[in-house]
Coordinates of C-alpha atoms in Angstrom, one line a residue:
Chain R
M58 CA 28.6 17.1 -32.2
I59 CA 25.3 19.2 -32.5
A60 CA 23.3 16.0 -32.0
G61 CA 25.6 15.6 -28.9
S62 CA 24.4 19.0 -27.4
V63 CA 21.0 18.7 -28.2
A64 CA 20.3 15.3 -27.1
F65 CA 22.3 16.5 -23.6
L66 CA 20.5 19.8 -23.5
I67 CA 17.2 18.0 -23.5
F68 CA 18.5 15.7 -20.8
A69 CA 19.5 18.3 -18.7
L70 CA 16.4 20.1 -19.0
S71 CA 14.2 17.3 -18.0
L72 CA 16.3 16.1 -15.2
G73 CA 16.4 19.8 -14.0
L74 CA 12.5 20.0 -14.1
V75 CA 12.0 16.2 -12.6
F76 CA 14.6 17.5 -9.5
S77 CA 13.2 21.1 -9.2
E78 CA 9.7 18.8 -8.3
K79 CA 7.5 21.9 -9.6
I80 CA 5.8 19.9 -11.7
N81 CA 5.1 15.8 -11.3
R82 CA 8.1 13.5 -12.2
F83 CA 6.4 11.6 -14.7
I84 CA 5.4 14.6 -16.4
A85 CA 8.9 16.1 -16.5
A86 CA 10.1 12.5 -17.7
A87 CA 7.7 12.2 -20.3
A88 CA 8.2 15.7 -21.9
G89 CA 12.0 15.4 -22.0
A90 CA 11.4 11.2 -23.6
G91 CA 9.1 13.6 -26.2
A92 CA 11.5 16.2 -27.1
M93 CA 14.3 13.4 -27.1
L94 CA 12.2 11.2 -30.0
V95 CA 11.6 14.1 -31.8
A96 CA 15.1 15.5 -31.8
G97 CA 16.4 12.1 -32.5
R98 CA 14.6 12.0 -35.4
V99 CA 15.5 15.5 -36.8
F100 CA 19.0 15.1 -36.1
G101 CA 19.1 11.1 -37.2
F102 CA 21.1 10.2 -33.7
Y103 CA 17.8 8.2 -31.9
S104 CA 15.6 5.9 -33.9
E105 CA 11.8 4.9 -32.4
A106 CA 13.5 1.2 -32.6
Q107 CA 16.0 2.4 -30.2
A108 CA 13.9 3.9 -28.1
V109 CA 12.3 0.9 -27.5
A110 CA 15.3 -1.1 -27.3
A111 CA 16.6 1.2 -24.3
I112 CA 13.2 0.6 -22.5
D113 CA 14.6 -2.3 -19.8
I114 CA 11.3 -4.3 -19.7
Q115 CA 13.0 -6.8 -17.1
T116 CA 12.6 -3.8 -14.4
I117 CA 9.4 -2.6 -15.5
G118 CA 8.4 -6.2 -15.1
L119 CA 10.2 -7.1 -11.9
L120 CA 8.6 -4.0 -10.8
L121 CA 4.8 -4.8 -12.0
G122 CA 5.0 -7.8 -10.6
M123 CA 5.9 -7.1 -7.0
M124 CA 3.6 -4.2 -7.1
I125 CA 0.7 -6.6 -7.7
L126 CA 1.9 -8.9 -4.7
V127 CA 1.8 -5.9 -3.0
A128 CA -1.6 -4.8 -4.0
L129 CA -3.2 -7.9 -3.0
L130 CA -1.5 -8.7 0.4
E131 CA -1.7 -5.4 1.4
P132 CA -5.6 -5.2 2.1
T133 CA -5.5 -8.2 4.3
G134 CA -4.3 -6.5 6.9
F135 CA -1.1 -9.3 7.2
F136 CA 1.5 -5.9 8.0
Q137 CA -1.1 -4.4 10.6
Y138 CA -0.9 -8.4 11.9
I139 CA 2.9 -8.4 12.3
A140 CA 3.1 -4.7 13.6
V141 CA 0.8 -5.1 16.6
L142 CA 2.2 -8.5 17.4
A143 CA 5.8 -6.8 17.7
G144 CA 4.0 -3.9 19.7
R145 CA 2.7 -6.3 22.2
F146 CA 6.0 -8.7 22.5
S147 CA 7.8 -5.1 22.9
K148 CA 5.5 -4.7 26.3
G149 CA 5.8 -1.3 25.7
R150 CA 9.7 -0.8 26.2
P151 CA 10.8 1.8 23.5
V152 CA 14.1 0.2 23.0
R153 CA 12.5 -2.9 22.4
L154 CA 10.1 -1.4 20.3
L155 CA 12.6 0.4 18.4
I156 CA 14.7 -2.8 17.7
L157 CA 11.3 -4.9 16.9
F158 CA 10.2 -2.2 14.3
G159 CA 13.5 -1.7 13.0
A160 CA 14.2 -5.5 12.5
I161 CA 10.7 -5.9 10.8
T162 CA 10.9 -2.9 8.7
T163 CA 14.2 -3.9 7.4
L164 CA 12.9 -7.5 7.0
V165 CA 10.3 -6.7 4.7
S166 CA 11.6 -3.9 2.7
M167 CA 14.7 -6.2 1.6
F168 CA 11.6 -8.1 -0.2
L169 CA 9.4 -5.2 -1.0
D170 CA 9.8 -1.7 -2.0
N171 CA 11.0 0.5 1.0
V172 CA 7.9 3.0 0.2
T173 CA 5.7 0.0 0.6
T174 CA 7.0 -0.5 3.5
V175 CA 7.1 2.6 5.5
V176 CA 3.6 3.1 4.0
L177 CA 2.4 -0.4 5.8
I178 CA 4.5 -0.1 9.2
A179 CA 4.5 3.8 9.8
P180 CA 0.4 4.1 10.8
V181 CA 0.7 1.1 13.2
T182 CA 3.8 2.6 14.7
I183 CA 2.1 6.0 15.3
L184 CA -0.9 4.1 16.8
I185 CA 1.5 2.1 19.4
C186 CA 3.4 5.4 20.5
E187 CA 0.5 7.5 20.9
I188 CA -1.3 5.0 22.9
L189 CA 1.8 4.5 25.4
G190 CA 2.1 8.4 24.8
I191 CA 5.7 8.7 23.8
S192 CA 6.5 10.4 20.6
P193 CA 6.4 8.4 17.1
A194 CA 9.1 10.6 15.7
P195 CA 12.3 8.7 16.6
F196 CA 10.6 5.3 15.4
L197 CA 9.2 7.0 12.2
L198 CA 12.3 8.4 11.1
S199 CA 14.4 5.3 12.1
E200 CA 11.9 3.2 9.9
A201 CA 12.8 5.2 7.1
L202 CA 16.4 5.2 7.5
L203 CA 16.2 1.2 8.3
S204 CA 13.8 0.6 5.2
N205 CA 16.1 2.4 3.0
I206 CA 19.4 -0.1 4.4
G207 CA 17.0 -2.8 4.2
G208 CA 16.4 -2.2 0.4
A209 CA 19.8 -1.9 -0.3
G210 CA 20.8 -5.7 0.7
T211 CA 18.9 -7.3 -2.0
L212 CA 18.0 -7.2 -5.6
V213 CA 14.6 -6.9 -5.4
G214 CA 14.6 -4.7 -2.2
D215 CA 15.0 -1.4 -4.2
P216 CA 14.3 0.1 -7.4
P217 CA 18.3 0.7 -8.0
N218 CA 19.3 -2.7 -7.2
V219 CA 16.4 -3.9 -9.7
L220 CA 18.1 -2.1 -12.4
I221 CA 22.2 -2.8 -11.5
A222 CA 20.9 -6.0 -11.3
S223 CA 19.3 -6.0 -14.9
A224 CA 22.0 -4.2 -16.5
S225 CA 25.2 -6.1 -15.1
G226 CA 23.6 -9.1 -14.9
F227 CA 24.0 -10.1 -11.5
S228 CA 21.8 -12.5 -9.8
F229 CA 19.9 -12.8 -6.5
N230 CA 22.3 -14.7 -5.1
D231 CA 25.1 -12.1 -6.0
F232 CA 23.3 -9.8 -4.1
L233 CA 23.3 -11.9 -1.1
T234 CA 27.0 -12.7 -1.2
H235 CA 28.2 -9.3 -2.3
S236 CA 25.6 -6.5 -0.6
L237 CA 23.6 -8.3 2.2
P238 CA 26.8 -8.9 4.4
I239 CA 27.5 -5.3 4.4
I240 CA 24.1 -4.0 4.8
L241 CA 24.3 -6.4 7.7
V242 CA 27.1 -4.4 9.7
V243 CA 25.6 -1.0 8.6
W244 CA 22.4 -2.8 10.0
F245 CA 23.7 -3.2 13.5
T246 CA 25.7 0.2 13.5
T247 CA 22.6 2.2 12.6
L248 CA 21.1 0.4 15.2
G249 CA 23.7 1.0 17.6
L250 CA 24.0 5.0 16.4
L251 CA 20.1 5.2 16.4
R252 CA 20.0 4.1 20.0
Y253 CA 22.9 6.1 21.2
L254 CA 21.3 9.4 18.9
F255 CA 17.6 8.9 20.6
R256 CA 19.0 7.9 23.7
A257 CA 16.7 10.6 25.5
E258 CA 13.4 9.9 23.7
L259 CA 14.3 6.5 24.9
K260 CA 14.6 6.6 28.1
I261 CA 11.0 7.4 29.0
L262 CA 9.4 4.2 30.3
P263 CA 5.5 4.7 29.2
N264 CA 2.8 3.9 31.8
N265 CA 0.2 2.8 29.5
I266 CA 1.5 -0.6 28.8
E267 CA -1.7 -2.6 29.6
A268 CA -3.1 -0.7 26.0
V269 CA -0.6 -2.0 23.9
L270 CA -1.3 -5.5 25.6
S271 CA -4.9 -5.1 24.9
L272 CA -4.5 -5.2 21.2
N273 CA -5.5 -8.2 19.8
P274 CA -3.6 -8.9 16.5
A275 CA -5.9 -11.6 15.5
E276 CA -8.5 -8.9 15.1
A277 CA -6.2 -6.7 12.7
L278 CA -5.7 -9.6 10.1
D279 CA -8.9 -9.1 8.2
D280 CA -8.6 -11.4 5.3
K281 CA -7.1 -14.4 6.7
V282 CA -7.2 -16.7 3.7
T283 CA -6.2 -14.4 1.1
A284 CA -3.2 -13.4 3.2
R285 CA -2.2 -17.1 3.6
R286 CA -2.2 -17.4 -0.5
V287 CA -0.2 -14.5 -1.1
L288 CA 2.1 -15.3 1.1
T289 CA 2.9 -18.7 -0.1
V290 CA 3.3 -17.6 -3.6
L291 CA 5.5 -15.1 -2.3
G292 CA 7.4 -17.5 -0.4
G293 CA 7.9 -19.8 -3.7
A294 CA 9.0 -16.6 -5.5
V295 CA 12.0 -16.1 -3.2
L296 CA 13.0 -19.8 -3.6
L297 CA 13.1 -19.2 -7.2
F298 CA 15.0 -16.3 -6.9
F299 CA 17.4 -18.3 -5.1
L300 CA 17.6 -20.9 -7.6
Q301 CA 17.6 -18.1 -10.3
K302 CA 21.2 -19.3 -11.9
P303 CA 20.3 -22.8 -12.0
L304 CA 17.3 -22.6 -13.6
S305 CA 18.3 -19.6 -15.8
I306 CA 15.5 -17.3 -15.2
S307 CA 15.3 -13.7 -14.5
P308 CA 13.9 -11.8 -11.8
S309 CA 11.5 -10.3 -13.7
F310 CA 10.3 -13.7 -15.1
I311 CA 9.8 -14.8 -11.5
A312 CA 7.7 -11.6 -10.2
T313 CA 5.3 -11.5 -13.2
L314 CA 5.1 -15.6 -12.6
A315 CA 4.6 -15.0 -9.1
A316 CA 2.1 -12.1 -10.1
A317 CA 0.0 -14.2 -12.5
A318 CA -0.4 -17.5 -10.0
T319 CA -1.3 -14.9 -7.3
L320 CA -4.4 -13.7 -9.2
T321 CA -5.1 -16.7 -10.4
W322 CA -5.6 -18.2 -6.7
V323 CA -6.7 -15.3 -5.1
R324 CA -9.4 -14.3 -7.9
P325 CA -9.7 -10.5 -6.5
D326 CA -11.1 -7.6 -8.2
V327 CA -8.6 -6.5 -10.8
H328 CA -9.9 -3.1 -10.9
K329 CA -9.1 -2.4 -7.6
T330 CA -6.0 -4.2 -7.6
F331 CA -5.1 -2.1 -10.7
Q332 CA -5.9 1.2 -9.1
K333 CA -3.1 0.1 -6.0
I334 CA -0.4 -0.4 -8.9
E335 CA 1.6 2.7 -8.8
W336 CA 1.4 3.6 -12.7
S337 CA 3.4 7.1 -12.5
V338 CA 6.4 5.2 -11.0
L339 CA 6.6 2.3 -14.0
G340 CA 5.7 5.4 -16.8
F341 CA 8.5 7.2 -14.6
F342 CA 11.2 4.5 -15.3
V343 CA 9.8 3.8 -19.3
A344 CA 10.4 8.0 -19.7
L345 CA 14.2 7.9 -18.2
F346 CA 14.6 4.7 -20.1
V347 CA 14.1 7.3 -23.4
L348 CA 15.8 9.9 -22.2
V349 CA 19.4 8.3 -21.2
G350 CA 18.5 5.9 -24.8
G351 CA 18.8 9.3 -26.4
I352 CA 21.9 10.7 -24.9
E353 CA 23.5 7.2 -25.3
A354 CA 23.0 7.2 -28.6
A355 CA 24.4 10.7 -29.4
G356 CA 27.8 9.5 -28.2
V357 CA 27.5 11.5 -25.0
L358 CA 27.8 8.9 -22.3
E359 CA 30.7 7.4 -24.2
A360 CA 32.9 10.6 -24.2
L361 CA 32.3 10.5 -20.7
A362 CA 33.1 7.3 -20.0
H363 CA 36.1 7.8 -22.1
W364 CA 37.1 10.3 -19.8
V365 CA 36.1 8.7 -16.5
A366 CA 37.9 5.3 -17.9
Q367 CA 41.6 7.2 -18.0
L368 CA 40.6 7.9 -14.3
G369 CA 40.2 4.4 -13.6
N370 CA 42.8 3.2 -15.4
S371 CA 45.1 4.8 -13.6
N372 CA 43.5 4.2 -9.7
P373 CA 40.7 2.0 -9.9
L374 CA 40.3 2.0 -6.0
L375 CA 39.8 5.5 -5.6
L376 CA 37.5 5.6 -8.9
G377 CA 34.9 2.7 -6.6
V378 CA 35.1 5.0 -3.5
G379 CA 34.7 8.2 -5.3
M380 CA 31.7 6.2 -7.2
L381 CA 30.1 5.5 -3.9
W382 CA 30.3 8.8 -2.3
L383 CA 29.4 11.0 -5.7
V384 CA 26.0 8.5 -5.9
A385 CA 25.6 8.9 -2.3
G386 CA 25.6 12.8 -2.1
L387 CA 23.7 13.1 -5.2
S388 CA 20.9 10.3 -3.7
A389 CA 20.6 12.5 -0.6
I390 CA 19.6 15.6 -2.6
V391 CA 17.7 14.1 -5.6
D392 CA 15.8 11.1 -6.5
N393 CA 18.2 7.9 -6.9
I394 CA 16.4 6.6 -9.7
P395 CA 17.2 9.0 -12.5
I396 CA 20.8 9.2 -11.0
T397 CA 21.2 5.2 -11.3
I398 CA 19.5 5.2 -14.7
A399 CA 21.7 7.8 -16.1
I400 CA 24.9 6.3 -14.4
I401 CA 24.4 2.8 -15.8
P402 CA 25.2 3.3 -19.2
V403 CA 28.3 4.9 -18.4
I404 CA 29.7 1.9 -16.3
Q405 CA 28.6 -0.3 -19.5
E406 CA 30.5 1.8 -21.7
L407 CA 33.8 1.6 -19.1
G408 CA 32.9 -2.1 -19.5
A409 CA 33.6 -1.7 -23.0
A410 CA 36.5 0.3 -23.1
G411 CA 37.7 -2.9 -21.3
L412 CA 37.8 -1.6 -17.3
N413 CA 36.9 -4.2 -15.0
V414 CA 33.7 -2.5 -13.7
H415 CA 32.6 -5.0 -11.0
P416 CA 33.0 -2.9 -8.1
L417 CA 31.5 0.1 -9.5
W418 CA 27.9 -2.0 -9.4
W419 CA 28.5 -2.4 -6.0
A420 CA 29.9 1.2 -5.5
L421 CA 26.6 2.4 -7.1
A422 CA 24.6 0.1 -5.5
F423 CA 25.6 0.6 -2.2
G424 CA 25.8 4.6 -2.8
A425 CA 22.1 5.0 -4.1
G426 CA 21.1 2.6 -1.2
L427 CA 22.4 4.5 1.7
G428 CA 22.6 7.9 0.5
G429 CA 19.1 8.8 0.7
N430 CA 19.1 8.7 4.2
G431 CA 20.7 11.8 4.4
T432 CA 18.1 14.6 4.2
I433 CA 14.3 14.6 4.6
I434 CA 14.0 14.6 0.7
G435 CA 16.9 12.1 0.3
S436 CA 14.0 9.0 -0.6
T437 CA 10.3 8.9 -0.6
A438 CA 10.1 6.6 2.3
N439 CA 11.8 9.8 4.3
V440 CA 9.1 11.9 2.7
I441 CA 6.6 9.4 3.6
V442 CA 7.2 9.3 7.4
T443 CA 7.4 12.8 7.6
S444 CA 4.1 13.5 6.1
F445 CA 2.7 11.1 8.4
S446 CA 4.7 12.7 11.2
E447 CA 2.7 15.6 10.5
R448 CA -0.8 14.3 11.9
T449 CA 1.1 13.8 15.3
Q450 CA 1.6 16.2 17.8
T451 CA 5.6 15.9 17.0
P452 CA 6.1 16.1 13.7
I453 CA 9.8 15.3 11.8
T454 CA 11.3 18.5 11.0
A455 CA 14.4 19.1 8.5
A456 CA 16.2 20.1 11.9
L457 CA 15.8 16.8 13.5
W458 CA 16.8 14.9 10.2
N459 CA 19.9 16.7 10.2
K460 CA 20.7 15.8 13.3
R461 CA 19.7 12.2 13.5
G462 CA 19.5 10.9 9.6
L463 CA 22.5 12.7 8.8
P464 CA 24.8 10.9 11.0
V465 CA 23.4 7.7 10.0
M466 CA 23.8 8.2 6.8
L467 CA 27.8 9.4 7.0
V468 CA 28.4 6.6 9.6
S469 CA 27.2 4.2 7.4
L470 CA 28.8 5.3 4.4
L471 CA 32.0 5.0 6.3
V472 CA 31.7 1.8 7.3
V473 CA 30.7 0.9 3.6
T474 CA 33.8 2.4 2.2
I475 CA 36.1 0.4 4.9
L476 CA 34.2 -2.8 4.3
Y477 CA 34.7 -2.3 0.4
L478 CA 38.4 -1.4 0.6
I479 CA 38.5 -4.5 2.4
A480 CA 36.3 -6.4 0.3
Y481 CA 38.1 -5.2 -3.1
P482 CA 39.6 -8.1 -4.6
F483 CA 36.6 -10.5 -3.9
Y484 CA 34.4 -7.8 -5.8
I485 CA 36.8 -7.7 -8.6
G486 CA 36.0 -11.3 -9.3
Chain C
M296 CA -44.2 25.1 7.8
K297 CA -41.3 27.3 8.4
I298 CA -37.7 26.9 10.0
K299 CA -38.7 30.2 12.1
E300 CA -42.0 27.8 13.6
C301 CA -39.4 25.1 15.0
M302 CA -36.1 26.9 15.9
K303 CA -34.4 28.2 19.3
R304 CA -34.8 31.8 19.6
N305 CA -32.4 31.9 22.5
V306 CA -29.2 31.4 21.0
Y307 CA -25.5 30.8 23.0
S308 CA -22.8 32.3 20.6
I309 CA -19.5 33.5 20.9
G310 CA -17.0 36.2 19.3
P311 CA -14.6 35.1 16.6
G312 CA -11.5 36.4 19.1
N313 CA -12.6 34.1 22.1
S314 CA -10.3 31.7 22.8
I315 CA -10.9 28.2 22.4
R316 CA -10.7 27.8 26.0
E317 CA -13.9 29.5 26.7
A318 CA -15.3 28.0 23.9
A319 CA -15.1 24.7 25.7
Q320 CA -16.3 26.5 28.5
V321 CA -19.5 27.1 27.1
F322 CA -19.9 24.1 24.9
A323 CA -19.5 22.5 28.5
E324 CA -21.7 24.5 30.7
K325 CA -24.6 24.9 28.2
H326 CA -24.4 21.3 27.0
I327 CA -24.6 22.2 23.2
G328 CA -23.5 20.5 20.0
S329 CA -22.6 23.8 18.4
L330 CA -21.6 27.5 19.0
P331 CA -22.7 30.0 16.0
V332 CA -19.4 32.7 15.7
I333 CA -21.0 36.1 15.4
D334 CA -19.3 39.7 15.3
F335 CA -20.3 42.7 17.5
Q336 CA -23.0 43.8 15.4
G337 CA -24.4 40.4 15.7
K338 CA -23.4 39.1 12.4
L339 CA -23.0 35.6 11.9
V340 CA -19.2 35.0 10.9
G341 CA -18.2 31.3 11.4
M342 CA -19.8 27.7 12.9
L343 CA -17.9 25.9 15.7
E344 CA -19.2 22.4 16.3
L345 CA -18.4 20.0 18.8
R346 CA -16.5 18.0 15.6
E347 CA -13.7 21.2 15.5
M348 CA -13.0 21.1 18.9
I349 CA -12.9 17.1 19.4
E350 CA -10.5 16.9 16.3
L351 CA -7.7 18.7 18.3
V352 CA -7.3 15.8 20.2
L353 CA -7.9 12.5 18.2
P354 CA -5.1 10.4 17.3
G355 CA -3.1 11.3 14.4
F356 CA -3.1 7.5 13.3
L357 CA -7.4 7.9 12.8
N358 CA -7.1 8.7 8.8
L359 CA -4.1 6.5 8.3
I360 CA -5.8 3.0 9.8
D361 CA -9.3 1.8 8.0
D362 CA -10.2 -0.6 10.7
I363 CA -9.3 0.2 14.4
D364 CA -11.5 -2.6 16.0
F365 CA -8.4 -4.2 17.0
V366 CA -7.6 -1.2 19.6
H367 CA -9.2 -2.1 22.7
S368 CA -7.7 0.5 24.6
F369 CA -6.5 3.6 23.8
G370 CA -4.0 4.3 26.4
A371 CA -2.6 7.7 26.6
I372 CA -4.5 9.3 23.9
E373 CA -7.7 9.0 26.4
K374 CA -5.9 11.5 29.0
R375 CA -5.2 13.8 26.0
L376 CA -5.5 17.7 26.7
P377 CA -5.2 20.4 23.6
S378 CA -1.7 21.9 24.6
P379 CA -2.1 25.4 26.4
E380 CA -1.0 27.3 23.4
M381 CA -3.7 25.5 21.2
L382 CA -6.1 26.1 23.9
S383 CA -5.2 30.4 23.7
R384 CA -6.1 30.6 19.9
P385 CA -8.9 32.4 19.1
V386 CA -11.9 30.8 17.7
S387 CA -11.7 31.9 14.6
S388 CA -8.9 30.2 13.9
I389 CA -10.4 26.5 14.1
M390 CA -14.3 27.7 12.9
R391 CA -16.1 26.7 9.6
P392 CA -17.4 29.5 7.2
A393 CA -21.1 29.3 8.4
T394 CA -24.2 27.8 6.3
S395 CA -27.0 29.6 7.2
V396 CA -30.7 30.0 6.2
D397 CA -33.6 32.5 6.6
A398 CA -36.5 32.4 8.9
E399 CA -38.3 31.7 5.9
S400 CA -36.9 28.8 4.7
G401 CA -38.5 25.3 4.2
L402 CA -38.2 22.7 6.4
L403 CA -37.1 20.2 4.0
R404 CA -34.8 22.9 2.1
A405 CA -33.2 23.1 5.6
A406 CA -32.8 19.5 6.4
S407 CA -31.2 18.8 3.2
L408 CA -28.5 20.9 3.7
L409 CA -27.7 19.7 7.1
H410 CA -27.9 15.9 5.1
K411 CA -25.5 17.5 2.8
L412 CA -22.9 19.0 5.0
Q413 CA -23.2 16.6 7.6
L414 CA -24.5 19.5 9.9
H415 CA -25.8 19.3 13.4
D416 CA -27.2 22.9 13.7
L417 CA -28.3 25.6 11.2
P418 CA -28.3 28.8 11.8
V419 CA -30.9 31.2 11.2
V420 CA -30.1 34.9 10.1
D421 CA -32.2 37.8 8.9
E422 CA -31.6 40.1 5.8
N423 CA -28.2 41.6 7.2
N424 CA -26.9 38.1 7.9
V425 CA -27.5 38.9 12.2
L426 CA -28.2 35.5 14.0
V427 CA -31.9 35.4 14.9
G428 CA -32.1 31.8 15.6
I429 CA -30.7 28.3 15.6
A430 CA -32.4 24.8 14.6
S431 CA -31.0 21.5 15.0
R432 CA -31.6 18.1 13.4
V433 CA -33.7 17.4 15.7
D434 CA -35.7 20.5 15.8
I435 CA -36.2 20.2 12.0
G436 CA -36.8 16.4 11.6
T437 CA -39.4 16.0 14.7
A438 CA -41.1 18.8 12.8
I439 CA -40.9 17.2 9.7
V440 CA -42.4 13.7 10.9
A441 CA -44.9 15.8 12.8
E442 CA -46.7 16.2 10.0
W443 CA -47.1 12.6 8.8
N444 CA -49.6 11.7 11.1
T445 CA -51.8 14.5 11.0
P446 CA -55.2 14.2 8.8
Q447 CA -54.0 16.0 5.5
G448 CA -50.2 13.8 5.6
G449 CA -50.0 10.8 3.9
E450 CA -52.7 7.6 4.2
A451 CA -53.7 8.9 7.6

């Protein structure tokens, strides 16, 4: 009992510190992990071996592998090339630009991290909008929303999905059959909604179209050879993702293999490549795993799961929908990664108690993936496009996000809820 | 050689409370690269370079994209003007703290300051921080290289 209270206190305090954003989230989580290890030793509920076992090496491996691939692809100018191509193809028409940039953002974020995606696409968006003489704000805001939506569609698109796949055993193809169809519907709904919400801004016909047509995509691509090599390996990796089940290999296996293959083929300055890896994100994951492992070992999550199981047994549908909206609401206010890491063991306990938890995994994935769209601080992608927009003459404000982003989040959750209820029998299987 | 021997003594300047619009007019009419900002006693309180003025209209993507060679036309940005609100702000809102030297400063010391701080002009002040002159990169640089061809300097 004391062990449980101490573990819960440490967990709550460090998560509070993470969410307060007073100090760096990795430092807050690392301090908590340290405290948890000491408490575990003193009260005898959490051993060092248990802490090491709590670190999900599958998740870390997949994230690291993908980060290495991005670190090699980004300096080649490939994304700039694609964005410039889209800009020319739009012929400077705002609605076309929104659809093209939206589609690219979603497609890229299905395979790469959402944050990476907007960091790559937003600068070129600002460039094209400024040349056209229109405000980049609607486009940047849409890109953040659509990257979060795209990320929810695949196993590798977003860290919560990586975590869920590793904990549930869902394969890459499981996400394509269970998540992607719903995400596609959400995508079209969102694009239509954005078209409506920004109808005034999108009506303006820019008169500097020749300037956009004078952009030269070939010049934007700085290193053709490296780009081709990384993309070839990335294509091979996607192929392996499809064959994950028959070959019985993990996503982490594929990503680290792809990273090793690309490093061998490109042979970059490894020091420079490693500078682009987000070590603080990886460290944050490790610290959170150790923290959550502690409250799990102390028996806190078991008690929570027992309580949830009673509700779940009486009304599993309500539990699924409740999970979806609860996780989405939390993700709109705070980081969805710690939320996902904390909820995963609860779902696992529910599974151990005999509940069919498959629908709950999907509810967690949709909630964590789409909830972040609700507020200006809901996801890192939102924060990034906002800070980029501050360099332009029309910065994105919290008020603008509440008027444009929040409706998108609510409507997309509503769409997901309806589809989730319809597909529920499918999710049970 | 001292900086007082190569500086210009007739200096255009502006007050910290003057507007950016007024500063723009002085820059354009006098065809100069920087304007010392002085208070009513003639004391130097800041420097305004063309760089700070131009930054008001530079495109936002400049710091986000490393290589902008592929942008052959700047389109709407070429015609961009600062907002009327921006133009009516005081000079003090965009000026930078002044780096100055006294009239007895050596030339190479002055050149080093310009080089280190990436400045184009160096204001010269007296012991009361009152502006007495200004020396540009060209004034200082040409005074330095002029000595290389005199009999005392170098091998010549």
